[in-house]
PQR file with spaces between the fields and no chain letter, atoms N, CA, C, O and H, PARSE charges and radii, in Angstrom:
ATOM       1  N    MET     1     172.974   72.483   67.936 -0.4000 1.5000
ATOM       2  CA   MET     1     172.153   73.383   68.714 -0.0000 2.0000
ATOM       3  C    MET     1     172.798   73.660   70.076  0.5500 1.7000
ATOM       4  O    MET     1     172.757   74.786   70.573 -0.5500 1.4000
ATOM       5  N    LYS     2     173.391   72.627   70.670 -0.4000 1.5000
ATOM       6  CA   LYS     2     174.036   72.805   71.971 -0.0000 2.0000
ATOM       7  C    LYS     2     175.218   73.763   71.867  0.5500 1.7000
ATOM       8  O    LYS     2     175.475   74.539   72.788 -0.5500 1.4000
ATOM       9  H    LYS     2     173.424   71.713   70.266  0.4000 1.0000
ATOM      10  N    ARG     3     175.935   73.710   70.751 -0.4000 1.5000
ATOM      11  CA   ARG     3     177.089   74.585   70.572 -0.0000 2.0000
ATOM      12  C    ARG     3     176.658   76.040   70.445  0.5500 1.7000
ATOM      13  O    ARG     3     177.334   76.936   70.950 -0.5500 1.4000
ATOM      14  H    ARG     3     175.726   73.080   70.003  0.4000 1.0000
ATOM      15  N    ILE     4     175.549   76.276   69.779 -0.4000 1.5000
ATOM      16  CA   ILE     4     175.057   77.640   69.621 -0.0000 2.0000
ATOM      17  C    ILE     4     174.633   78.205   70.976  0.5500 1.7000
ATOM      18  O    ILE     4     174.948   79.350   71.302 -0.5500 1.4000
ATOM      19  H    ILE     4     175.000   75.548   69.369  0.4000 1.0000
ATOM      20  N    ILE     5     173.927   77.409   71.755 -0.4000 1.5000
ATOM      21  CA   ILE     5     173.503   77.852   73.085 -0.0000 2.0000
ATOM      22  C    ILE     5     174.718   78.087   73.979  0.5500 1.7000
ATOM      23  O    ILE     5     174.751   79.058   74.736 -0.5500 1.4000
ATOM      24  H    ILE     5     173.672   76.480   71.491  0.4000 1.0000
ATOM      25  N    LEU     6     175.698   77.221   73.898 -0.4000 1.5000
ATOM      26  CA   LEU     6     176.919   77.389   74.682 -0.0000 2.0000
ATOM      27  C    LEU     6     177.651   78.667   74.272  0.5500 1.7000
ATOM      28  O    LEU     6     178.132   79.404   75.132 -0.5500 1.4000
ATOM      29  H    LEU     6     175.671   76.433   73.283  0.4000 1.0000
ATOM      30  N    ALA     7     177.739   78.933   72.985 -0.4000 1.5000
ATOM      31  CA   ALA     7     178.416   80.133   72.512 -0.0000 2.0000
ATOM      32  C    ALA     7     177.684   81.398   72.964  0.5500 1.7000
ATOM      33  O    ALA     7     178.318   82.369   73.376 -0.5500 1.4000
ATOM      34  H    ALA     7     177.349   78.334   72.286  0.4000 1.0000
ATOM      35  N    ILE     8     176.374   81.388   72.888 -0.4000 1.5000
ATOM      36  CA   ILE     8     175.590   82.547   73.341 -0.0000 2.0000
ATOM      37  C    ILE     8     175.742   82.734   74.845  0.5500 1.7000
ATOM      38  O    ILE     8     175.836   83.866   75.321 -0.5500 1.4000
ATOM      39  H    ILE     8     175.858   80.600   72.553  0.4000 1.0000
ATOM      40  N    THR     9     175.768   81.641   75.594 -0.4000 1.5000
ATOM      41  CA   THR     9     175.948   81.727   77.048 -0.0000 2.0000
ATOM      42  C    THR     9     177.319   82.301   77.394  0.5500 1.7000
ATOM      43  O    THR     9     177.435   83.140   78.288 -0.5500 1.4000
ATOM      44  H    THR     9     175.693   80.722   75.208  0.4000 1.0000
ATOM      45  N    VAL    10     178.342   81.858   76.700 -0.4000 1.5000
ATOM      46  CA   VAL    10     179.687   82.369   76.952 -0.0000 2.0000
ATOM      47  C    VAL    10     179.755   83.855   76.633  0.5500 1.7000
ATOM      48  O    VAL    10     180.347   84.619   77.395 -0.5500 1.4000
ATOM      49  H    VAL    10     178.248   81.176   75.974  0.4000 1.0000
ATOM      50  N    LEU    11     179.171   84.276   75.539 -0.4000 1.5000
ATOM      51  CA   LEU    11     179.160   85.700   75.188 -0.0000 2.0000
ATOM      52  C    LEU    11     178.373   86.525   76.202  0.5500 1.7000
ATOM      53  O    LEU    11     178.761   87.649   76.518 -0.5500 1.4000
ATOM      54  H    LEU    11     178.689   83.656   74.920  0.4000 1.0000
ATOM      55  N    ALA    12     177.286   85.983   76.707 -0.4000 1.5000
ATOM      56  CA   ALA    12     176.478   86.710   77.686 -0.0000 2.0000
ATOM      57  C    ALA    12     177.240   86.875   78.999  0.5500 1.7000
ATOM      58  O    ALA    12     177.227   87.954   79.591 -0.5500 1.4000
ATOM      59  H    ALA    12     176.971   85.069   76.450  0.4000 1.0000
ATOM      60  N    PHE    13     177.897   85.821   79.455 -0.4000 1.5000
ATOM      61  CA   PHE    13     178.667   85.912   80.699 -0.0000 2.0000
ATOM      62  C    PHE    13     179.910   86.773   80.527  0.5500 1.7000
ATOM      63  O    PHE    13     180.394   87.351   81.501 -0.5500 1.4000
ATOM      64  H    PHE    13     177.908   84.944   78.974  0.4000 1.0000
ATOM      65  N    ASN    14     180.428   86.868   79.330 -0.4000 1.5000
ATOM      66  CA   ASN    14     181.604   87.690   79.059 -0.0000 2.0000
ATOM      67  C    ASN    14     181.295   89.175   79.217  0.5500 1.7000
ATOM      68  O    ASN    14     182.187   89.955   79.549 -0.5500 1.4000
ATOM      69  H    ASN    14     180.035   86.399   78.540  0.4000 1.0000
ATOM      70  N    THR    15     180.058   89.575   78.987 -0.4000 1.5000
ATOM      71  CA   THR    15     179.699   90.985   79.110 -0.0000 2.0000
ATOM      72  C    THR    15     179.772   91.458   80.554  0.5500 1.7000
ATOM      73  O    THR    15     179.921   92.657   80.791 -0.5500 1.4000
ATOM      74  H    THR    15     179.333   88.941   78.717  0.4000 1.0000
ATOM      75  N    PHE    16     179.671   90.558   81.525 -0.4000 1.5000
ATOM      76  CA   PHE    16     179.749   90.934   82.933 -0.0000 2.0000
ATOM      77  C    PHE    16     181.180   91.251   83.360  0.5500 1.7000
ATOM      78  O    PHE    16     181.386   91.806   84.440 -0.5500 1.4000
ATOM      79  H    PHE    16     179.550   89.585   81.332  0.4000 1.0000
ATOM      80  N    LEU    17     182.154   90.918   82.552 -0.4000 1.5000
ATOM      81  CA   LEU    17     183.546   91.141   82.907 -0.0000 2.0000
ATOM      82  C    LEU    17     184.010   92.566   82.612  0.5500 1.7000
ATOM      83  O    LEU    17     185.076   92.966   83.080 -0.5500 1.4000
ATOM      84  H    LEU    17     181.987   90.467   81.675  0.4000 1.0000
ATOM      85  N    PHE    18     183.247   93.333   81.857 -0.4000 1.5000
ATOM      86  CA   PHE    18     183.630   94.693   81.518 -0.0000 2.0000
ATOM      87  C    PHE    18     183.285   95.633   82.663  0.5500 1.7000
ATOM      88  O    PHE    18     182.251   95.487   83.314 -0.5500 1.4000
ATOM      89  H    PHE    18     182.381   93.008   81.476  0.4000 1.0000
ATOM      90  N    SER    19     184.158   96.591   82.897 -0.4000 1.5000
ATOM      91  CA   SER    19     183.965   97.551   83.975 -0.0000 2.0000
ATOM      92  C    SER    19     183.288   98.810   83.443  0.5500 1.7000
ATOM      93  O    SER    19     183.512   99.213   82.302 -0.5500 1.4000
ATOM      94  H    SER    19     184.998   96.709   82.368  0.4000 1.0000
ATOM      95  N    CYS    20     182.471   99.416   84.271 -0.4000 1.5000
ATOM      96  CA   CYS    20     181.797  100.648   83.891 -0.0000 2.0000
ATOM      97  C    CYS    20     182.474  101.861   84.506  0.5500 1.7000
ATOM      98  O    CYS    20     181.937  102.965   84.412 -0.5500 1.4000
ATOM      99  H    CYS    20     182.289   99.089   85.198  0.4000 1.0000
ATOM     100  N    ASN    21     183.619  101.698   85.125 -0.4000 1.5000
ATOM     101  CA   ASN    21     184.320  102.800   85.788 -0.0000 2.0000
ATOM     102  C    ASN    21     185.127  103.600   84.781  0.5500 1.7000
ATOM     103  O    ASN    21     185.590  103.077   83.768 -0.5500 1.4000
ATOM     104  H    ASN    21     184.055  100.801   85.202  0.4000 1.0000
ATOM     105  N    ASP    22     185.284  104.892   85.087 -0.4000 1.5000
ATOM     106  CA   ASP    22     186.130  105.744   84.278 -0.0000 2.0000
ATOM     107  C    ASP    22     187.484  105.975   84.937  0.5500 1.7000
ATOM     108  O    ASP    22     188.251  106.828   84.490 -0.5500 1.4000
ATOM     109  H    ASP    22     184.908  105.317   85.911  0.4000 1.0000
ATOM     110  N    GLU    23     187.789  105.224   85.999 -0.4000 1.5000
ATOM     111  CA   GLU    23     189.052  105.389   86.703 -0.0000 2.0000
ATOM     112  C    GLU    23     190.208  104.859   85.862  0.5500 1.7000
ATOM     113  O    GLU    23     190.079  103.856   85.160 -0.5500 1.4000
ATOM     114  H    GLU    23     187.166  104.531   86.362  0.4000 1.0000
ATOM     115  N    THR    24     191.325  105.547   85.947 -0.4000 1.5000
ATOM     116  CA   THR    24     192.501  105.090   85.237 -0.0000 2.0000
ATOM     117  C    THR    24     193.250  104.082   86.096  0.5500 1.7000
ATOM     118  O    THR    24     192.973  103.940   87.287 -0.5500 1.4000
ATOM     119  H    THR    24     191.429  106.362   86.518  0.4000 1.0000
ATOM     120  N    ILE    25     194.185  103.395   85.495 -0.4000 1.5000
ATOM     121  CA   ILE    25     194.982  102.409   86.223 -0.0000 2.0000
ATOM     122  C    ILE    25     195.834  103.107   87.279  0.5500 1.7000
ATOM     123  O    ILE    25     196.056  102.556   88.357 -0.5500 1.4000
ATOM     124  H    ILE    25     194.410  103.510   84.527  0.4000 1.0000
ATOM     125  N    ALA    26     196.313  104.317   86.979 -0.4000 1.5000
ATOM     126  CA   ALA    26     197.138  105.058   87.945 -0.0000 2.0000
ATOM     127  C    ALA    26     196.335  105.409   89.193  0.5500 1.7000
ATOM     128  O    ALA    26     196.868  105.356   90.301 -0.5500 1.4000
ATOM     129  H    ALA    26     196.132  104.765   86.104  0.4000 1.0000
ATOM     130  N    GLU    27     195.068  105.763   89.032 -0.4000 1.5000
ATOM     131  CA   GLU    27     194.225  106.067   90.184 -0.0000 2.0000
ATOM     132  C    GLU    27     193.987  104.819   91.020  0.5500 1.7000
ATOM     133  O    GLU    27     194.001  104.878   92.250 -0.5500 1.4000
ATOM     134  H    GLU    27     194.634  105.806   88.132  0.4000 1.0000
ATOM     135  N    THR    28     193.772  103.700   90.362 -0.4000 1.5000
ATOM     136  CA   THR    28     193.545  102.458   91.076 -0.0000 2.0000
ATOM     137  C    THR    28     194.805  102.019   91.807  0.5500 1.7000
ATOM     138  O    THR    28     194.721  101.560   92.946 -0.5500 1.4000
ATOM     139  H    THR    28     193.761  103.652   89.363  0.4000 1.0000
ATOM     140  N    ASP    29     195.968  102.148   91.181 -0.4000 1.5000
ATOM     141  CA   ASP    29     197.218  101.779   91.833 -0.0000 2.0000
ATOM     142  C    ASP    29     197.528  102.703   93.003  0.5500 1.7000
ATOM     143  O    ASP    29     198.187  102.286   93.955 -0.5500 1.4000
ATOM     144  H    ASP    29     196.036  102.521   90.256  0.4000 1.0000
ATOM     145  N    GLY    30     197.067  103.947   92.951 -0.4000 1.5000
ATOM     146  CA   GLY    30     197.299  104.886   94.035 -0.0000 2.0000
ATOM     147  C    GLY    30     196.628  104.461   95.334  0.5500 1.7000
ATOM     148  O    GLY    30     197.052  104.880   96.411 -0.5500 1.4000
ATOM     149  H    GLY    30     196.531  104.286   92.178  0.4000 1.0000
ATOM     150  N    LEU    31     195.596  103.643   95.250 -0.4000 1.5000
ATOM     151  CA   LEU    31     194.934  103.159   96.454 -0.0000 2.0000
ATOM     152  C    LEU    31     195.834  102.246   97.263  0.5500 1.7000
ATOM     153  O    LEU    31     195.712  102.168   98.486 -0.5500 1.4000
ATOM     154  H    LEU    31     195.252  103.302   94.375  0.4000 1.0000
ATOM     155  N    TYR    32     196.731  101.560   96.587 -0.4000 1.5000
ATOM     156  CA   TYR    32     197.575  100.579   97.253 -0.0000 2.0000
ATOM     157  C    TYR    32     198.958  101.119   97.574  0.5500 1.7000
ATOM     158  O    TYR    32     199.795  100.386   98.101 -0.5500 1.4000
ATOM     159  H    TYR    32     196.829  101.624   95.594  0.4000 1.0000
ATOM     160  N    ASN    33     199.218  102.388   97.267 -0.4000 1.5000
ATOM     161  CA   ASN    33     200.504  103.001   97.534 -0.0000 2.0000
ATOM     162  C    ASN    33     200.527  103.467   98.981  0.5500 1.7000
ATOM     163  O    ASN    33     199.756  104.353   99.350 -0.5500 1.4000
ATOM     164  H    ASN    33     198.538  102.984   96.839  0.4000 1.0000
ATOM     165  N    THR    34     201.389  102.896   99.803 -0.4000 1.5000
ATOM     166  CA   THR    34     201.459  103.257  101.215 -0.0000 2.0000
ATOM     167  C    THR    34     202.784  103.927  101.512  0.5500 1.7000
ATOM     168  O    THR    34     203.796  103.635  100.876 -0.5500 1.4000
ATOM     169  H    THR    34     202.016  102.177   99.502  0.4000 1.0000
ATOM     170  N    GLN    35     202.771  104.815  102.470 -0.4000 1.5000
ATOM     171  CA   GLN    35     203.969  105.493  102.928 -0.0000 2.0000
ATOM     172  C    GLN    35     204.389  104.852  104.245  0.5500 1.7000
ATOM     173  O    GLN    35     203.586  104.730  105.170 -0.5500 1.4000
ATOM     174  H    GLN    35     201.949  105.052  102.987  0.4000 1.0000
ATOM     175  N    SER    36     205.631  104.452  104.320 -0.4000 1.5000
ATOM     176  CA   SER    36     206.092  103.819  105.549 -0.0000 2.0000
ATOM     177  C    SER    36     206.536  104.887  106.544  0.5500 1.7000
ATOM     178  O    SER    36     207.179  105.872  106.180 -0.5500 1.4000
ATOM     179  H    SER    36     206.283  104.551  103.569  0.4000 1.0000
ATOM     180  N    THR    37     206.184  104.671  107.790 -0.4000 1.5000
ATOM     181  CA   THR    37     206.606  105.547  108.878 -0.0000 2.0000
ATOM     182  C    THR    37     207.121  104.672  110.003  0.5500 1.7000
ATOM     183  O    THR    37     206.861  103.469  110.044 -0.5500 1.4000
ATOM     184  H    THR    37     205.662  103.871  108.085  0.4000 1.0000
ATOM     185  N    GLU    38     207.839  105.279  110.896 -0.4000 1.5000
ATOM     186  CA   GLU    38     208.343  104.522  112.037 -0.0000 2.0000
ATOM     187  C    GLU    38     207.516  104.870  113.255  0.5500 1.7000
ATOM     188  O    GLU    38     207.035  105.995  113.384 -0.5500 1.4000
ATOM     189  H    GLU    38     208.050  106.256  110.863  0.4000 1.0000
ATOM     190  N    GLY    39     207.352  103.929  114.132 -0.4000 1.5000
ATOM     191  CA   GLY    39     206.605  104.160  115.357 -0.0000 2.0000
ATOM     192  C    GLY    39     205.179  103.684  115.229  0.5500 1.7000
ATOM     193  O    GLY    39     204.644  103.539  114.129 -0.5500 1.4000
ATOM     194  H    GLY    39     207.743  103.015  114.027  0.4000 1.0000
ATOM     195  N    ASP    40     204.574  103.445  116.379 -0.4000 1.5000
ATOM     196  CA   ASP    40     203.210  102.937  116.397 -0.0000 2.0000
ATOM     197  C    ASP    40     202.187  104.013  116.093  0.5500 1.7000
ATOM     198  O    ASP    40     201.110  103.713  115.578 -0.5500 1.4000
ATOM     199  H    ASP    40     205.008  103.563  117.272  0.4000 1.0000
ATOM     200  N    ASP    41     202.507  105.269  116.405 -0.4000 1.5000
ATOM     201  CA   ASP    41     201.530  106.328  116.208 -0.0000 2.0000
ATOM     202  C    ASP    41     201.550  106.892  114.793  0.5500 1.7000
ATOM     203  O    ASP    41     200.717  107.735  114.461 -0.5500 1.4000
ATOM     204  H    ASP    41     203.382  105.513  116.823  0.4000 1.0000
ATOM     205  N    GLY    42     202.470  106.453  113.961 -0.4000 1.5000
ATOM     206  CA   GLY    42     202.530  106.900  112.581 -0.0000 2.0000
ATOM     207  C    GLY    42     203.340  108.146  112.364  0.5500 1.7000
ATOM     208  O    GLY    42     203.522  108.568  111.221 -0.5500 1.4000
ATOM     209  H    GLY    42     203.147  105.769  114.231  0.4000 1.0000
ATOM     210  N    ASN    43     203.842  108.760  113.439 -0.4000 1.5000
ATOM     211  CA   ASN    43     204.660  109.951  113.300 -0.0000 2.0000
ATOM     212  C    ASN    43     206.126  109.532  113.191  0.5500 1.7000
ATOM     213  O    ASN    43     206.612  108.783  114.039 -0.5500 1.4000
ATOM     214  H    ASN    43     203.694  108.417  114.367  0.4000 1.0000
ATOM     215  N    PRO    44     206.825  109.992  112.185 -0.5600 1.5000
ATOM     216  CA   PRO    44     208.241  109.627  112.060  0.2800 2.0000
ATOM     217  C    PRO    44     209.059  110.341  113.139  0.5500 1.7000
ATOM     218  O    PRO    44     208.687  111.432  113.571 -0.5500 1.4000
ATOM     219  N    PRO    45     210.160  109.742  113.574 -0.5600 1.5000
ATOM     220  CA   PRO    45     211.004  110.392  114.570  0.2800 2.0000
ATOM     221  C    PRO    45     211.668  111.627  113.986  0.5500 1.7000
ATOM     222  O    PRO    45     211.857  111.705  112.772 -0.5500 1.4000
ATOM     223  N    PRO    46     212.027  112.593  114.822 -0.5600 1.5000
ATOM     224  CA   PRO    46     212.680  113.796  114.294  0.2800 2.0000
ATOM     225  C    PRO    46     214.050  113.446  113.721  0.5500 1.7000
ATOM     226  O    PRO    46     214.713  112.506  114.158 -0.5500 1.4000
ATOM     227  N    THR    47     214.448  114.236  112.729 -0.4000 1.5000
ATOM     228  CA   THR    47     215.753  113.989  112.123 -0.0000 2.0000
ATOM     229  C    THR    47     216.862  114.436  113.062  0.5500 1.7000
ATOM     230  O    THR    47     216.718  115.458  113.733 -0.5500 1.4000
ATOM     231  H    THR    47     213.910  115.000  112.374  0.4000 1.0000
ATOM     232  N    PRO    48     217.959  113.702  113.128 -0.5600 1.5000
ATOM     233  CA   PRO    48     219.051  114.104  114.014  0.2800 2.0000
ATOM     234  C    PRO    48     219.725  115.380  113.488  0.5500 1.7000
ATOM     235  O    PRO    48     219.770  115.603  112.278 -0.5500 1.4000
ATOM     236  N    PRO    49     220.237  116.199  114.379 -0.5600 1.5000
ATOM     237  CA   PRO    49     220.870  117.449  113.949  0.2800 2.0000
ATOM     238  C    PRO    49     222.188  117.159  113.217  0.5500 1.7000
ATOM     239  O    PRO    49     222.913  116.222  113.550 -0.5500 1.4000
ATOM     240  N    ARG    50     222.465  117.980  112.228 -0.4000 1.5000
ATOM     241  CA   ARG    50     223.724  117.835  111.502 -0.0000 2.0000
ATOM     242  C    ARG    50     224.823  118.558  112.272  0.5500 1.7000
ATOM     243  O    ARG    50     224.611  119.636  112.828 -0.5500 1.4000
ATOM     244  H    ARG    50     221.876  118.742  111.958  0.4000 1.0000
ATOM     245  N    GLY    51     225.947  117.967  112.292 -0.4000 1.5000
ATOM     246  CA   GLY    51     226.988  118.693  112.994 -0.0000 2.0000
ATOM     247  C    GLY    51     228.296  118.103  112.952  0.5500 1.7000
ATOM     248  O    GLY    51     229.240  118.652  113.521 -0.5500 1.4000
ATOM     249  H    GLY    51     226.119  117.092  111.841  0.4000 1.0000
C-alpha cells in the first residue's frame, strides 16, 4: 500500500514539472544573448578612418 501511495505521489508531483508556455527554446535563449559594447554609456567608440 505504501508503494502505491508513493507512486501516485511521485506522478502527481511530476505533473508540476511541465511547462504551459508556447515559447520556443530559441526565444528563451534570445533573452540571454547580450551585445558587448565599449564604454560606460553603452555607445561604441567611432570607427577610425581608413587611410
